[in-house]
Amino acid sequence: MEELDVVRALGALAHESRLRVFRLLVQAGPHGVPAGQLAETLQVPPSSLSFHLKELSYAGLVHTRQESRFIFYVANYTSMDGLIHYLTQNCCGVDHPPSPCCEKEQP
């Protein structure tokens, strides 16, 4: 993941509503959640939700899928994994003491 992509993703997640939307979509899995259900579950007005989803989409963190008249929003797990990798790629380097993430057992 490029640095500009990381900045966009972190910027998109740096809002309480967008973070809540993204976490709900991650929990929902690859099937995603229709926009109406997202608005109802998170108690966010549809116009605000639309703005937040646009920001998450622009950052590459979500994508859409249409089924008949419903638009499903789905977390982009590849982007999420890329963001996590970018943030932790130098965590267990040789030139510094190990951090707590380095001490976790590898699967």
Coordinates of C-alpha atoms in Angstrom, one line a residue:
M1 CA 0.0 0.0 0.0
E2 CA 1.4 3.4 -0.9
E3 CA 1.7 6.2 1.6
L4 CA -1.0 8.3 0.0
D5 CA -3.4 5.4 0.2
V6 CA -2.6 5.0 3.9
V7 CA -3.2 8.6 4.5
R8 CA -6.6 8.4 2.7
A9 CA -7.6 5.3 4.7
L10 CA -6.6 6.7 8.0
G11 CA -8.3 10.0 7.2
A12 CA -11.5 8.2 6.3
L13 CA -11.4 6.1 9.5
A14 CA -10.7 9.2 11.7
H15 CA -14.4 9.9 12.1
E16 CA -16.6 8.2 14.7
S17 CA -19.4 7.4 12.3
R18 CA -17.1 6.1 9.5
L19 CA -15.2 4.0 11.9
R20 CA -18.5 2.5 13.2
V21 CA -19.6 1.8 9.6
F22 CA -16.4 0.2 8.6
R23 CA -16.3 -2.0 11.7
L24 CA -19.8 -3.1 11.1
L25 CA -19.0 -4.0 7.4
V26 CA -15.9 -5.9 8.5
Q27 CA -18.1 -7.9 10.9
A28 CA -20.7 -8.5 8.2
G29 CA -18.3 -10.4 6.0
P30 CA -18.1 -10.6 2.3
H31 CA -21.8 -10.5 1.7
G32 CA -22.0 -6.9 3.0
V33 CA -24.9 -4.9 4.3
P34 CA -27.5 -2.9 2.4
A35 CA -27.4 0.9 2.9
G36 CA -30.8 1.0 4.6
Q37 CA -29.8 -1.6 7.1
L38 CA -26.6 0.3 7.9
A39 CA -28.5 3.5 8.5
E40 CA -31.0 1.7 10.7
T41 CA -28.4 -0.3 12.7
L42 CA -26.1 2.7 13.3
Q43 CA -29.0 5.2 13.7
V44 CA -27.4 7.5 11.1
P45 CA -29.5 9.6 8.8
P46 CA -29.4 8.3 5.2
S47 CA -27.9 11.6 3.9
S48 CA -25.1 11.5 6.4
L49 CA -24.5 7.8 5.8
S50 CA -24.2 8.4 2.1
F51 CA -21.5 11.0 2.7
H52 CA -19.6 8.7 5.1
L53 CA -19.8 5.7 2.6
K54 CA -18.5 8.0 -0.2
E55 CA -15.5 8.9 2.0
L56 CA -14.8 5.2 2.8
S57 CA -15.2 4.3 -0.8
Y58 CA -12.9 7.0 -2.0
A59 CA -10.3 5.7 0.5
G60 CA -10.7 2.2 -1.0
L61 CA -11.9 0.7 2.2
V62 CA -15.4 -0.3 0.9
H63 CA -16.9 -1.3 -2.4
T64 CA -20.5 -1.8 -3.5
R65 CA -22.5 -4.6 -5.0
Q66 CA -26.0 -4.2 -6.4
E67 CA -28.6 -6.9 -6.0
S68 CA -31.9 -6.0 -7.7
R69 CA -32.8 -2.6 -6.2
F70 CA -30.5 -2.8 -3.2
I71 CA -26.9 -1.6 -2.9
F72 CA -24.8 -3.6 -0.6
Y73 CA -21.7 -2.1 1.0
V74 CA -18.8 -4.5 1.6
A75 CA -15.5 -4.0 3.4
N76 CA -12.5 -4.2 1.2
Y77 CA -10.4 -6.7 3.1
T78 CA -7.4 -6.4 0.8
S79 CA -7.2 -2.7 1.6
M80 CA -7.7 -3.3 5.3
D81 CA -4.9 -5.9 5.3
G82 CA -2.7 -3.6 3.3
L83 CA -3.2 -0.8 5.9
I84 CA -2.5 -3.1 8.8
H85 CA 0.6 -4.4 7.0
Y86 CA 1.8 -0.9 6.3
L87 CA 1.4 0.1 9.9
T88 CA 3.2 -2.9 11.3
Q89 CA 5.7 -3.8 8.6
N90 CA 8.7 -2.5 10.6
C91 CA 7.4 -3.6 14.0
C92 CA 9.8 -6.5 14.5
G93 CA 12.9 -5.0 12.9
V94 CA 16.5 -6.0 13.9
D95 CA 17.6 -2.5 14.9
H96 CA 15.2 -2.0 17.8
P97 CA 13.9 -4.0 20.8
P98 CA 11.0 -6.3 20.0
S99 CA 7.6 -4.9 20.5
P100 CA 4.6 -6.8 22.0
C101 CA 3.3 -7.7 18.5
C102 CA 6.6 -9.6 17.8
E103 CA 6.1 -11.7 20.9
K104 CA 2.8 -13.2 19.8
E105 CA 2.8 -16.7 18.6
Q106 CA 2.7 -17.2 14.8
P107 CA -0.2 -19.4 13.6

